[in-house]
Structures are given as C-alpha cells and as structure tokens.
mmCIF file of C-alpha atoms in Angstrom:
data_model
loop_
_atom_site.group_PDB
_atom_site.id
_atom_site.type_symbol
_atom_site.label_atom_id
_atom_site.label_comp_id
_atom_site.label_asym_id
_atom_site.label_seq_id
_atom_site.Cartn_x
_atom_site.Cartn_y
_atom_site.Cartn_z
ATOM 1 C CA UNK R 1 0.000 0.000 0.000
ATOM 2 C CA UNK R 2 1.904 2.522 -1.529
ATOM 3 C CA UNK R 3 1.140 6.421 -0.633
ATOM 4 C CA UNK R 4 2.859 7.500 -4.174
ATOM 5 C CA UNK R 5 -0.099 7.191 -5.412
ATOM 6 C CA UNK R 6 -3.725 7.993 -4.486
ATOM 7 C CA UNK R 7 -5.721 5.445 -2.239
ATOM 8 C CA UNK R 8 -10.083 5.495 -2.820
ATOM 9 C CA UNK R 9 -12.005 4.868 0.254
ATOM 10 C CA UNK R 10 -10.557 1.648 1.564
ATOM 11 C CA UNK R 11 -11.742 0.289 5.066
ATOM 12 C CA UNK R 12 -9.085 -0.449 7.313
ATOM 13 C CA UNK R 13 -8.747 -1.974 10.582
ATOM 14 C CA UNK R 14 -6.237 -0.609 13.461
ATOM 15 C CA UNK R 15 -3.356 -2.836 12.019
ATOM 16 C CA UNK R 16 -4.323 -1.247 8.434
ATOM 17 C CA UNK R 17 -4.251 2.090 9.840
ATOM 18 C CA UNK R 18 -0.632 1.225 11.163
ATOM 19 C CA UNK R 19 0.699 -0.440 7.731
ATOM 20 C CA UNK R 20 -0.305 2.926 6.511
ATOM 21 C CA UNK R 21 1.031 5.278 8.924
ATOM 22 C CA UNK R 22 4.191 3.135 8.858
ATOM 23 C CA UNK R 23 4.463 4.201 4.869
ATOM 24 C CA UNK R 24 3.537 7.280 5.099
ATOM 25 C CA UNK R 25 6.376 8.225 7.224
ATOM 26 C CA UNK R 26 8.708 6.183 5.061
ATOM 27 C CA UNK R 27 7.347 7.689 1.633
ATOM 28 C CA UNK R 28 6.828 11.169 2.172
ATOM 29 C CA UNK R 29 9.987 13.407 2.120
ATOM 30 C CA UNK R 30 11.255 15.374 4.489
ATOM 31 C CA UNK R 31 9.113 18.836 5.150
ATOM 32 C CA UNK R 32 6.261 17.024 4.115
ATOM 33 C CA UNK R 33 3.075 18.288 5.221
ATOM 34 C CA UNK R 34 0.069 15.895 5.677
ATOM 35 C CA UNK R 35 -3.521 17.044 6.151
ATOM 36 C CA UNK R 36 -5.612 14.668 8.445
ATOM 37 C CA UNK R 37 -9.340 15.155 7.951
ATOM 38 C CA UNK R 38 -12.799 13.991 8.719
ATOM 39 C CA UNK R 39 -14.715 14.507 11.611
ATOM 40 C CA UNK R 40 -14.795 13.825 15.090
ATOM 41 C CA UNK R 41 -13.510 10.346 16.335
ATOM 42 C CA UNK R 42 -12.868 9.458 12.701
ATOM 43 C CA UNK R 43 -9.213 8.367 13.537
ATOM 44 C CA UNK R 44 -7.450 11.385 12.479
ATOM 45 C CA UNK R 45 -5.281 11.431 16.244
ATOM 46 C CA UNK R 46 -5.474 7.601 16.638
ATOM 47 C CA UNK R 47 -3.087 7.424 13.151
ATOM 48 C CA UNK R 48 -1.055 10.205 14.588
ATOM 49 C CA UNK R 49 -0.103 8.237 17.425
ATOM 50 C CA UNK R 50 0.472 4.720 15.495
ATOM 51 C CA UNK R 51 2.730 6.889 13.002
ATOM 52 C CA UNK R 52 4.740 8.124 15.960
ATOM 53 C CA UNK R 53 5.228 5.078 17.356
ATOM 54 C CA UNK R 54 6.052 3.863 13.914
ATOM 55 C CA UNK R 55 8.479 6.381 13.474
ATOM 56 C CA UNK R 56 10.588 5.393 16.995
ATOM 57 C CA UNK R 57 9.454 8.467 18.884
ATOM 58 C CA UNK R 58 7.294 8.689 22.158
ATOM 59 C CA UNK R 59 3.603 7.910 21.799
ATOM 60 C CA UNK R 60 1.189 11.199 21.000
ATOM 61 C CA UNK R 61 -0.897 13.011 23.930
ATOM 62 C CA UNK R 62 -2.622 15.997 23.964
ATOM 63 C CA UNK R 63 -1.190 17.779 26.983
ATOM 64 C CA UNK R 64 -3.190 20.409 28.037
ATOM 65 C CA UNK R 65 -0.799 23.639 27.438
ATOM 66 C CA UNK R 66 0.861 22.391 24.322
ATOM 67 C CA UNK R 67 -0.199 24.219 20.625
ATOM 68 C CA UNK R 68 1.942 21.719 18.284
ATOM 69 C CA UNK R 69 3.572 18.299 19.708
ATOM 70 C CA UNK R 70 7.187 18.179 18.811
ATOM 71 C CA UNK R 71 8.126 14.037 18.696
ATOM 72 C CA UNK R 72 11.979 13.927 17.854
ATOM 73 C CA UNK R 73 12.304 10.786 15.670
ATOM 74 C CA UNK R 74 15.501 9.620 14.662
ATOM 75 C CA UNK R 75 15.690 11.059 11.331
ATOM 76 C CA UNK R 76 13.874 14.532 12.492
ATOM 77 C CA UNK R 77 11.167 15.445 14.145
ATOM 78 C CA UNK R 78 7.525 14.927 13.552
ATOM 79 C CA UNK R 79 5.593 18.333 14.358
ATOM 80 C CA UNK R 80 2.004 17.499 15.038
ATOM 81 C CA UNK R 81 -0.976 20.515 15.448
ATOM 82 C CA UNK R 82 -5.010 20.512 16.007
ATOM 83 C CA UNK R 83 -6.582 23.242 14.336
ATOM 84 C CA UNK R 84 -9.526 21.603 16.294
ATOM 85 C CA UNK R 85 -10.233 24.493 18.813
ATOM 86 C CA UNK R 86 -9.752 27.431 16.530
ATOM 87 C CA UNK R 87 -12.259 30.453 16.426
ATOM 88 C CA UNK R 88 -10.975 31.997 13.482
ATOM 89 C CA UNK R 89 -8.071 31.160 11.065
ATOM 90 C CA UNK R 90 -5.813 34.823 12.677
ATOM 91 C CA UNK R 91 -5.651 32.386 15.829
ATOM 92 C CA UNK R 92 -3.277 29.978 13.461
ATOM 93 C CA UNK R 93 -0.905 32.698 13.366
ATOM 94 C CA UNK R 94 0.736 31.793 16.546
ATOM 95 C CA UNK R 95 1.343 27.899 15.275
ATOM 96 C CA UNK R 96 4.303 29.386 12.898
ATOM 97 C CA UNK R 97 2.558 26.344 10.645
ATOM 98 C CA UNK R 98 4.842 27.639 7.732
ATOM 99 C CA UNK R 99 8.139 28.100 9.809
ATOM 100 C CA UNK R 100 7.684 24.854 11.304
ATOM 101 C CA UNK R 101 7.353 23.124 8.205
ATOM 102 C CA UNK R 102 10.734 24.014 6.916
ATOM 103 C CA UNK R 103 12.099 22.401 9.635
ATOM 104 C CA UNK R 104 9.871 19.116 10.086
ATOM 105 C CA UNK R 105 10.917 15.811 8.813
ATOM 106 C CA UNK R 106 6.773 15.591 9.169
ATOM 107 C CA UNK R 107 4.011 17.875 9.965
ATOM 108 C CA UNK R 108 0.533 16.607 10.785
ATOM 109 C CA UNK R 109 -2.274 19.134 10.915
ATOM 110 C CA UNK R 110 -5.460 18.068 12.246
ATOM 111 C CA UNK R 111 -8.398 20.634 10.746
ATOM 112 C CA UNK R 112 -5.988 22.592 8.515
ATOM 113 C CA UNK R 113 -8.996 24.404 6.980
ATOM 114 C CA UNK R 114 -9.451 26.046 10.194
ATOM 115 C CA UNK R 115 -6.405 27.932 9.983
ATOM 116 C CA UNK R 116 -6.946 29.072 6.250
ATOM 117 C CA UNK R 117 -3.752 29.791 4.771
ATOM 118 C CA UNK R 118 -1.927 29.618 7.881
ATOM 119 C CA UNK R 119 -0.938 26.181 7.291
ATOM 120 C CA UNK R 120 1.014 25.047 4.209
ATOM 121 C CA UNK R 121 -0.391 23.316 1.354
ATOM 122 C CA UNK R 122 -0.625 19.235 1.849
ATOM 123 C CA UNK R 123 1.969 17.145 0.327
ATOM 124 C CA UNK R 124 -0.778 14.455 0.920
ATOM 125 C CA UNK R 125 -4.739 14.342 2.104
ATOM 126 C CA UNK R 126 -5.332 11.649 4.087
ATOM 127 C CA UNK R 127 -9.426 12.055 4.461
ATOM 128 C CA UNK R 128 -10.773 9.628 7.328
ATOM 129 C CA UNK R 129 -14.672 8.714 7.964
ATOM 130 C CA UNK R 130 -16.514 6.123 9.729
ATOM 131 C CA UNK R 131 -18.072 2.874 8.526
ATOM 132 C CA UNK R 132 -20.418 0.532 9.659
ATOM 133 C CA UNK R 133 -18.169 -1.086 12.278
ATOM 134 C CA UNK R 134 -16.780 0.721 14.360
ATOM 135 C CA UNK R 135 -12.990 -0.967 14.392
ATOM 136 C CA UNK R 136 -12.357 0.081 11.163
ATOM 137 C CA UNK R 137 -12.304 3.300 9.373
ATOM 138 C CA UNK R 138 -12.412 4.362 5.806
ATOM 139 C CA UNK R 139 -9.761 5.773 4.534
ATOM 140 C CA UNK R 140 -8.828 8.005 1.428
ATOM 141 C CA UNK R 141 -4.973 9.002 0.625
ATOM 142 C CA UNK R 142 -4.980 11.911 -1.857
ATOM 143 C CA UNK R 143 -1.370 13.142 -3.342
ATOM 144 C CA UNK R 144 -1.102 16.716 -4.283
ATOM 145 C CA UNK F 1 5.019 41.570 46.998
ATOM 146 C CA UNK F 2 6.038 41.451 43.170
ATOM 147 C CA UNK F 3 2.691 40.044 41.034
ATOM 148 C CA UNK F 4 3.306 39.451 37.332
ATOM 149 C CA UNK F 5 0.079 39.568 35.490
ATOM 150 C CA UNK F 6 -0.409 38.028 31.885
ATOM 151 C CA UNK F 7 -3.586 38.489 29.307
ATOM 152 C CA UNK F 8 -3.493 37.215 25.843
ATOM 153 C CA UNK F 9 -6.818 35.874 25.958
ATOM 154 C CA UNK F 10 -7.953 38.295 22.988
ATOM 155 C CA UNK F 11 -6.209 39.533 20.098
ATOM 156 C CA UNK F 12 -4.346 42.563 21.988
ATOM 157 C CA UNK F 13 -2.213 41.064 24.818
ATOM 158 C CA UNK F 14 -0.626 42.580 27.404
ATOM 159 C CA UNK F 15 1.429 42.094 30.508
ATOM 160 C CA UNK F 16 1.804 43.554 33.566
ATOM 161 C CA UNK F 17 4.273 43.591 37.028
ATOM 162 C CA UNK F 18 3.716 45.562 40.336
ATOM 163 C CA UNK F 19 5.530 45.614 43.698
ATOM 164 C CA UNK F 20 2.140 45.664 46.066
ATOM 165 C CA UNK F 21 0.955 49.386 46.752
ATOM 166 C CA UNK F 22 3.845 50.777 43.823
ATOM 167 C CA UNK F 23 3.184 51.847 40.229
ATOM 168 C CA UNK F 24 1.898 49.632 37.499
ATOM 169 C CA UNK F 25 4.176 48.740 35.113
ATOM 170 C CA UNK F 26 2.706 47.118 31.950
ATOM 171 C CA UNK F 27 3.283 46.373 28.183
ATOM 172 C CA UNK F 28 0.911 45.853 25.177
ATOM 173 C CA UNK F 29 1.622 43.632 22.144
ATOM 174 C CA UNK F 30 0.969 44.537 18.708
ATOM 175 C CA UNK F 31 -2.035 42.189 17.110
ATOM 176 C CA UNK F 32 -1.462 38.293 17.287
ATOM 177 C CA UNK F 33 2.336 38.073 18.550
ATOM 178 C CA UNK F 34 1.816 36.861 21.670
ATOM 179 C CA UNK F 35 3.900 33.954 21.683
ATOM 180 C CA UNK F 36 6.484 35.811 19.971
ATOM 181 C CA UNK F 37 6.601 38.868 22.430
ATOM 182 C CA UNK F 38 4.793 37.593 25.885
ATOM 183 C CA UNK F 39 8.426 36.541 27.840
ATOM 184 C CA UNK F 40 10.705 39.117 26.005
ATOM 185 C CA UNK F 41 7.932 41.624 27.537
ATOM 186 C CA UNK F 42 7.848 40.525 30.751
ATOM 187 C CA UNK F 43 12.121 40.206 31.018
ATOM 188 C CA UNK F 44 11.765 44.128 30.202
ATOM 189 C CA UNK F 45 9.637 44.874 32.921
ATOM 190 C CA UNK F 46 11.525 42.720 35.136
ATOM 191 C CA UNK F 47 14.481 44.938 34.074
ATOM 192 C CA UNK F 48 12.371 48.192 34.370
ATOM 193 C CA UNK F 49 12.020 47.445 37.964
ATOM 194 C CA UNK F 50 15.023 46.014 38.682
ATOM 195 C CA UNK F 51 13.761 42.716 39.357
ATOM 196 C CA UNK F 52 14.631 39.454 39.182
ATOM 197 C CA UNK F 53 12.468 36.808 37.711
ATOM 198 C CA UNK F 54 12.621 34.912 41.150
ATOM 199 C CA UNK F 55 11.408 38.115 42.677
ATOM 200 C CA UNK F 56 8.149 37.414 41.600
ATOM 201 C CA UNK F 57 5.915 35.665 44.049
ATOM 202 C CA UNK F 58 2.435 35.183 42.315
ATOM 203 C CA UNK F 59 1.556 35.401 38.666
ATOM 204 C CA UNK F 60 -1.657 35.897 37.798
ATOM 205 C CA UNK F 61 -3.358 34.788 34.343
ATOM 206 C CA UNK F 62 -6.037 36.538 32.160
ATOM 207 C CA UNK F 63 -8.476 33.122 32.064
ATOM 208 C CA UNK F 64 -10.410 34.524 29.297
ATOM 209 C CA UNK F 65 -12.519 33.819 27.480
ATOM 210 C CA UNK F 66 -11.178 33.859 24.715
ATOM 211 C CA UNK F 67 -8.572 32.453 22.199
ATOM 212 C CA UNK F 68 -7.078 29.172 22.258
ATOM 213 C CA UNK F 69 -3.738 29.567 21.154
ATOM 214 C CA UNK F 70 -3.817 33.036 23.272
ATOM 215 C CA UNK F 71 -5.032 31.301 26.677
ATOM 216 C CA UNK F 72 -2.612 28.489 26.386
ATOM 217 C CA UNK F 73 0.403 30.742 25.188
ATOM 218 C CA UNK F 74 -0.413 32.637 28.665
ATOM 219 C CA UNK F 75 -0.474 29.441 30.753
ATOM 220 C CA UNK F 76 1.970 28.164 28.717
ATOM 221 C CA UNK F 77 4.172 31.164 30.062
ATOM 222 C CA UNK F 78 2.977 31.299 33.361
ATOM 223 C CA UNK F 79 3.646 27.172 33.937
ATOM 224 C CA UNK F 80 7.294 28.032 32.275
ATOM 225 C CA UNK F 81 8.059 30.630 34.736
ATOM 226 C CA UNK F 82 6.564 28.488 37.649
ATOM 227 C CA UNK F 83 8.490 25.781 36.959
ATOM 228 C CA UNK F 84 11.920 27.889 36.974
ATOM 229 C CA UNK F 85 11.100 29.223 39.948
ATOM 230 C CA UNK F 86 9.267 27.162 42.435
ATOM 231 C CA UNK F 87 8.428 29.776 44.627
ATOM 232 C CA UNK F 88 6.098 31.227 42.447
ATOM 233 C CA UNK F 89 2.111 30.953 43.066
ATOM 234 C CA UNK F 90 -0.311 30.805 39.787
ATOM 235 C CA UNK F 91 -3.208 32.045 40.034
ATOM 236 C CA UNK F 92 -6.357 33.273 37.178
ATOM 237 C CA UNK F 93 -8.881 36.129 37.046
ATOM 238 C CA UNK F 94 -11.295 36.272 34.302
ATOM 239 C CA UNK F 95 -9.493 38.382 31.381
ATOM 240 C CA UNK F 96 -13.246 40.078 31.060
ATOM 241 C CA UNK F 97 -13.208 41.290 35.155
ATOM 242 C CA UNK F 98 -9.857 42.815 33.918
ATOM 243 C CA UNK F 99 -11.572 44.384 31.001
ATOM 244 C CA UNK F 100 -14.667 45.782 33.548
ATOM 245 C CA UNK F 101 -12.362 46.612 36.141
ATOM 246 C CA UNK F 102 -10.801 49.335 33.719
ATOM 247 C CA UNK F 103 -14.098 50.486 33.020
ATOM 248 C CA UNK F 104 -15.032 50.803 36.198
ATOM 249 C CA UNK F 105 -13.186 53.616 37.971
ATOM 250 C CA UNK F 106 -15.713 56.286 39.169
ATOM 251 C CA UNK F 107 -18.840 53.996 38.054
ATOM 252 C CA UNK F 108 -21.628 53.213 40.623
ATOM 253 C CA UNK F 109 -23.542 49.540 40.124
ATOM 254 C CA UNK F 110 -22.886 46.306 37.623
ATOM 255 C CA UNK F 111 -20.403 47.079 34.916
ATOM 256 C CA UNK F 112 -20.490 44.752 32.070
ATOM 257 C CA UNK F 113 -17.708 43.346 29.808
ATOM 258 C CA UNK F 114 -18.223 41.971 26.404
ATOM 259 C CA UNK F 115 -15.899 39.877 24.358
ATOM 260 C CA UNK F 116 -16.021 38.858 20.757
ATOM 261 C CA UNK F 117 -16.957 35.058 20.647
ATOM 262 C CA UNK F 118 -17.168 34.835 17.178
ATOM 263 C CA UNK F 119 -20.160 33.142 15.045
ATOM 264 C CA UNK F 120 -22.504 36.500 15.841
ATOM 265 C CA UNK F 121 -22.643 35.709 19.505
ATOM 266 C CA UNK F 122 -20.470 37.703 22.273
ATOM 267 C CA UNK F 123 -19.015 37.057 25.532
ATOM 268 C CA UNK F 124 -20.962 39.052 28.171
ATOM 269 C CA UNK F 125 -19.878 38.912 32.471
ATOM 270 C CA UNK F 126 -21.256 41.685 34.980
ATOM 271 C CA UNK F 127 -18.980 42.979 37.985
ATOM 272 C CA UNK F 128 -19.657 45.257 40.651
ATOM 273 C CA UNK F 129 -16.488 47.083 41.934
ATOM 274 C CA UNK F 130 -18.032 49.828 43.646
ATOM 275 C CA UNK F 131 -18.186 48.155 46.853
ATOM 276 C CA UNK F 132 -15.532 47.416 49.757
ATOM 277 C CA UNK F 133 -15.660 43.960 48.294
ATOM 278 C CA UNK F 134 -15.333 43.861 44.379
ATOM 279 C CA UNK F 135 -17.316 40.775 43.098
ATOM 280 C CA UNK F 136 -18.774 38.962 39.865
ATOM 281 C CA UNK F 137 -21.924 39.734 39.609
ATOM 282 C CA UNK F 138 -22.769 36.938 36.728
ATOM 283 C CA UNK F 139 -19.741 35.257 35.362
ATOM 284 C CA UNK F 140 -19.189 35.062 31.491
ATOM 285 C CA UNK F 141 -22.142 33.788 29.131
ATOM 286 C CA UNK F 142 -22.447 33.736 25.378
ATOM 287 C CA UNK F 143 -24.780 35.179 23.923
ATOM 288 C CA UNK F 144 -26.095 37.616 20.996
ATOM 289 C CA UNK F 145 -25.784 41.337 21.090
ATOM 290 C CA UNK F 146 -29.967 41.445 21.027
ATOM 291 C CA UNK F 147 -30.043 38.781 24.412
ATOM 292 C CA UNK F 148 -28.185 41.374 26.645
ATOM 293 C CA UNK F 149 -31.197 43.751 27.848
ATOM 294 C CA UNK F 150 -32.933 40.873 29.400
ATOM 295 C CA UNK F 151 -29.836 38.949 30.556
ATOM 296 C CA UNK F 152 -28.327 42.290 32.214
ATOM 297 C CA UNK F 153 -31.213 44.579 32.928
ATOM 298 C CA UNK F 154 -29.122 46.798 35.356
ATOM 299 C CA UNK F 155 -26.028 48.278 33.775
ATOM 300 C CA UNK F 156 -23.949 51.099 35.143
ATOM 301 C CA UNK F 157 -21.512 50.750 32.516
ATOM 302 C CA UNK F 158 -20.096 48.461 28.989
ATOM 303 C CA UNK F 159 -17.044 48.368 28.025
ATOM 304 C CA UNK F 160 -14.918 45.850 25.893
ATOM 305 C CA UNK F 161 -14.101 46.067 22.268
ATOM 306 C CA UNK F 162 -17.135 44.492 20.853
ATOM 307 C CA UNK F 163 -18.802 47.207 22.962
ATOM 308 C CA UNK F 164 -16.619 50.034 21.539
ATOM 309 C CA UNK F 165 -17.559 48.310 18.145
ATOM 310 C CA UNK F 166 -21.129 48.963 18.371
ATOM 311 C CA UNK F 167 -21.574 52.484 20.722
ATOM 312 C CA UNK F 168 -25.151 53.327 19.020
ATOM 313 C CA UNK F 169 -26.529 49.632 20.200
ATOM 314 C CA UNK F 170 -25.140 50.173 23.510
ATOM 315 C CA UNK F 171 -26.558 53.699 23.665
ATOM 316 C CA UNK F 172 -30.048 52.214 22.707
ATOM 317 C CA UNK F 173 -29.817 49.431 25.375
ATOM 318 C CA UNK F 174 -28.366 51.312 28.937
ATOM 319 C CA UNK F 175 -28.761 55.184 27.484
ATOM 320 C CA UNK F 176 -24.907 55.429 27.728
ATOM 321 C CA UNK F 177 -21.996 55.310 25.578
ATOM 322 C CA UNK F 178 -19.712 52.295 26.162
ATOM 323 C CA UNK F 179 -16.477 52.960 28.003
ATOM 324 C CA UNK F 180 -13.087 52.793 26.315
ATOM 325 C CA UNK F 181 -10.177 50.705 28.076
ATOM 326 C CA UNK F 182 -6.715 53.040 27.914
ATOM 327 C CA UNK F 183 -3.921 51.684 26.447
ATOM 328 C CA UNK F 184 -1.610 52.953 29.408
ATOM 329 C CA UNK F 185 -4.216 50.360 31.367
ATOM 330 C CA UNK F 186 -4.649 46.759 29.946
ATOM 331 C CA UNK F 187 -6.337 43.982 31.165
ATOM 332 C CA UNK F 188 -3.083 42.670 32.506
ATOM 333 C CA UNK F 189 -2.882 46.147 34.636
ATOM 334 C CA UNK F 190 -6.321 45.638 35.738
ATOM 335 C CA UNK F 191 -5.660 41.976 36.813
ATOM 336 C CA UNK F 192 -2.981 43.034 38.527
ATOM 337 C CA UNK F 193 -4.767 45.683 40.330
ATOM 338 C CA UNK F 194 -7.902 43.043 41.104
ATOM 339 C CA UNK F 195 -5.527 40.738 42.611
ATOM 340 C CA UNK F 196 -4.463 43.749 45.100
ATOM 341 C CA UNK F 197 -7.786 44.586 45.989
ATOM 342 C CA UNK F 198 -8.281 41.187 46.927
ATOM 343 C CA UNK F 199 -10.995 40.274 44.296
ATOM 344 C CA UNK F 200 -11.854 35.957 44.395
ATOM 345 C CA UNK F 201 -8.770 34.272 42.539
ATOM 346 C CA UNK F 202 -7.800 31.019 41.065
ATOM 347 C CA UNK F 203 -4.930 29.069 42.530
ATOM 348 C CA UNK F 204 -3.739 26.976 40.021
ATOM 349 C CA UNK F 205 -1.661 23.663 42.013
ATOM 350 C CA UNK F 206 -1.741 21.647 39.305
ATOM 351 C CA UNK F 207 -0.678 22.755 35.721
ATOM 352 C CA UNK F 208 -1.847 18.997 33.946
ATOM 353 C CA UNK F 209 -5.531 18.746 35.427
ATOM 354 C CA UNK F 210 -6.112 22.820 34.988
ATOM 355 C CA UNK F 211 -8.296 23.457 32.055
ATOM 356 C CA UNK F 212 -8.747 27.229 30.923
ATOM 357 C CA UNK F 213 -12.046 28.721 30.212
ATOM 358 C CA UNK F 214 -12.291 28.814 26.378
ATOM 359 C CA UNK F 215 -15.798 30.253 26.984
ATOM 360 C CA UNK F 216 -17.939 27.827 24.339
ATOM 361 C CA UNK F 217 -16.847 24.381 22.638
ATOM 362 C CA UNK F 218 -15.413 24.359 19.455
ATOM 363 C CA UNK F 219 -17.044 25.012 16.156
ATOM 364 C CA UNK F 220 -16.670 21.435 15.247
ATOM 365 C CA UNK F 221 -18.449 20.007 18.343
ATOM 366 C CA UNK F 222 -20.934 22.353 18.166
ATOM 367 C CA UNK F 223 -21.835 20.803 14.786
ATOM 368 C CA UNK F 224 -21.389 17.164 15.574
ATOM 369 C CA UNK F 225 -23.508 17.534 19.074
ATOM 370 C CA UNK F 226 -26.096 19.316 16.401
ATOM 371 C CA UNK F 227 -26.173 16.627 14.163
ATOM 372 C CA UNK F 228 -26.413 14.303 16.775
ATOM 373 C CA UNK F 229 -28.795 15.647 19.180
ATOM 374 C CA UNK F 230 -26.599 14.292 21.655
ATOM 375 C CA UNK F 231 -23.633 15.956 23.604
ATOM 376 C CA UNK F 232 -20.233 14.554 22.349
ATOM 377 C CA UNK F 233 -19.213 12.003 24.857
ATOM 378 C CA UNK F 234 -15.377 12.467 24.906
ATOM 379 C CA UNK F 235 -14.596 16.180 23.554
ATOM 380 C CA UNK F 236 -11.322 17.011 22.930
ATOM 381 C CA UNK F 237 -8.874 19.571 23.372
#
C-alpha cells in the first residue's frame, strides 16, 4: 500500500491504519506536510499516534498547554498541530505552521482548513470517515 | 510583593508587574504576537524594575474567554516561569473582570464586559467594583448582542471592544456610551490591580488537570452535538 499514489475509500482496521502510517512516514519526504481530515472520532489522532510510534518516537498526547507536539524521531522530528479548537483562522498565526514546516521531517495538521492559509499546502490528504463497524475506518490518501 | 500579570486571551495582549501598593508597570503587544513577544515583555519589565524573575511571588493569568492559542500561550508562560522558579504561586482572574475593572473607575452599580466570541454571539460577564468587596456579579455567558437587555437589565456601565464596536446599540440598550479601556491600562494592569484589591482568585496547584475557560466548545463540536442531538461524549482539546 503505496502512498505514491492515491488510495479510494478503503476500510481499514487498526493494524491497516498502522501499515499505513508506517508508509507514510517512510514515503513522504522530508518537510512534508500531511492534512488529516474527517470529523470527530474518525481516527485522524489515533493514526497520529500509530505513526509516531512507527516512526521510533514517544507515543502522542494531547497535553493540556501544548499548541503543536514536537516528537523527535531519529531522522527529524515529527511536528504534530489541532486546528480543532480554533475560532478563526488569525488564531493559526501563533502555530508558525509555515516556519515549522521548513524544519519538520513531518508535519501533521489536524483541521488545517481552520487555519486558512496559515498552514502550508498538503503534500498528501489523508481524508478519514466512519463505517459501519466501528474498528475500522475508511480511509482516502490523496497526493497533491 | 512582586505580582506578574499576563492576558493574551484576545487579540491585543498585554502584561503587567507591580511591587504591592507601587506603580503599574505594563506592556501591550501589537495584534497576534503573543507567543512571539509575551516573555521578552515581561524580562523588560523585570528589568524596568530592577527585578529578578525569582522576585516574583504570584503570577496571575487573564483566564479569558477567549482564544485558544492566546489562553494556552499565557499558561503556557505562566507554567514556564513556575516551573523555573518554584516559589512562584499561579493564580487566574477572568481576562473580562480585567476588562470591567478598567471600566469601572468612578462607576456606581454592575459594569459589564463583552468579548467577541465569534459566530454573531459575544461574551458578556457583569462585575460590581463599587463596593468594599469587588465581586462577579454573573460570570461570562455567550450570547447575541440582542439577548443582553434581558440577561443584564441593570447596567452602570459596557465596556470591551465588541462594545466600543457597536456604541449606538449600547446607547439604545443602557442610554450610555460604552467605556473605552486606555492603552496605558490593559487587562493585565487591571488583573494586577484586582488581585491587590483582593478580588476571588484562582490558585492553580496543578498545571496537567487545569483546564482554561475557552468560553464555548469548538465550532466542530458544536456541529457534531447538532447533528447528533446528543452531547459529544469524549470532547477534545
């Protein structure tokens, strides 16, 4: 399952969702940004998590007074932000979503419409819904 | 007693640092820099003072409502600092009683505060600070500009900038004009000087369970709770 190319709706359990994450840390290149959408509870924090652990640094939290998770990895680090709780996109400002880019070996952005063009353009979608049951999600991997 | 105050619960934030009983000394930042400016700001009024940053003994925090990334760059700040310094108390005031208390100098009865809380509704809290004992009369609600007559039928005074935004609405509702905050006096002077005058405070002991008032859920629980008729079980953030 190759994230080269693009990936249509396909249901995956929590092992799928960690073959995936898995590649799409190996595949994308460095200062890649990667757009996680869909709604609430959809899986877009759950991936987050298995692609930090896939990546060899410490498992994802949301602490309560952090704005962007930093997760050092041994080939750079994997910046992580949730747009989730911002009012407007002028909030976004204080994310430096562009400056941290140029330094990321990854950066995840949770709700990236919400900060408008605060947040840099996605190297890849990665669009997440529900499905009938409820261990899997469907899953749809858009390169741009 | 050296109290370091911090607001950046709206777009303009601002930071303050008195010895108890002494002058005011306080900064404002330009629009959306706070986490750029907040500690450089407050290392320059430690320096205007002569301070040291273990000089200061309480800090207190603007706890909106408000902004997101504002609230949590101010805790964020204020947990830093605490941490180098374990002497340090934290402590929060609502941002908005900093707002009325700068409105309120010379004003007899309930003055009310409004904040901008975005999709047409406001932020609206009522203090009295006439008294010996300054108190919140009815702590921050959201609501629309057209609720406010019936929610706060007794009004001395308005201030805040969605206030200052629409003078001819607050004219029509309490027969005055609403009340301009100084920039020599920003919400982080006016928490500052509530914390003096003894008005109810926070104590913050522990930075992980503490949770800051964001005043309403997000946008995208809002929706999901609507299309669900049901309130999200495990909200995040």
């Amino acid at each position: 399952m190759s994230v080269q190319g693009e990936i249509e709706g396909v249901s995956l359990s929590m092992d799928g969702l960690r073959e995936l994450a898995a590649r799409v840390f190996a595949e994308m290149e460095h200062g890649a940004v990667v757009w996680l959408e869909g709604e609430l509870g959809a899986g877009k924090t759950t991936f987050v998590q298995l692609l930090v652990e896939e990546a060899g640094g410490q498992s994802a939290s949301s602490p309560s007074f952090s704005l962007v998770n930093d997760y050092p990895t041994g080939s750079g680090d994997v910046y992580h932000a949730d747009c989730y709780r911002l009012r407007s996109e002028e909030e976004a400002v204080d994310l430096d979503l562009w400056g941290l880019s140029r330094i990321a070996r990854l950066l995840l952005v949770e709700w990236p419409t919400r900060a408008g063009d605060n947040v840099p353009p996605p190297t890849l979608r990665i669009i997440f819904a529900h499905v009938g049951d409820p261990a899997r999600r469907s899953v749809q991997v858009k390169r741009c | 007693m050296l109290t370091l105050a911090i607001d950046t619960a709206t777009d303009h934030g601002s930071v303050a640092l008195c010895e108890f009983g002494s002058h005011i000394h306080s900064r404002c930042f330009a629009e959306r820099t706070h986490a750029a400016v907040a500690m450089a700001a407050i290392l320059e009024l430690l320096q205007e003072v002569g301070a040291n940053p273990a000089d200061v003994s309480r800090i207190v925090v603007g706890d909106g409502p408000g902004s997101f990334t504002g609230l949590r760059i101010g805790y964020a700040t204020a947990f830093g600092f605490g941490k180098a310094h374990k002497n340090v108390g934290i402590y929060s005031i609502a941002s908005i009683a900093g707002a009325a208390r700068g409105a309120s100098d010379g004003i007899a009865g309930p003055v009310v505060a409004l904040y901008d809380a975005m999709r047409g509704e406001v932020f609206a809290a009522a203090y009295d600070f006439s008294g010996s004992n300054p108190a919140e009369i009815a702590p921050p609600v959201v609501c629309t500009l057209e609720e406010l007559a019936d929610r706060f039928p007794v009004v001395a005074a308005v201030t805040g900038e969605v206030a200052l935004a629409a003078p001819d609405f607050i004219h029509q509702w309490t027969g005055r004009n609403p009340v301009a905050l100084g920039v020599e006096s920003p919400v982080a002077a006016q928490l500052v000087k509530l914390a003096n005058e003894g008005f109810p405070m926070v104590s913050i002991d522990n930075a992980v369970a503490f949770r800051p008032n964001y005043g309403r859920v997000p946008a995208a629980q809002d929706k999901w709770e609507k299309e669900h008729e049901t309130e999200l079980p495990n909200p995040t953030g």
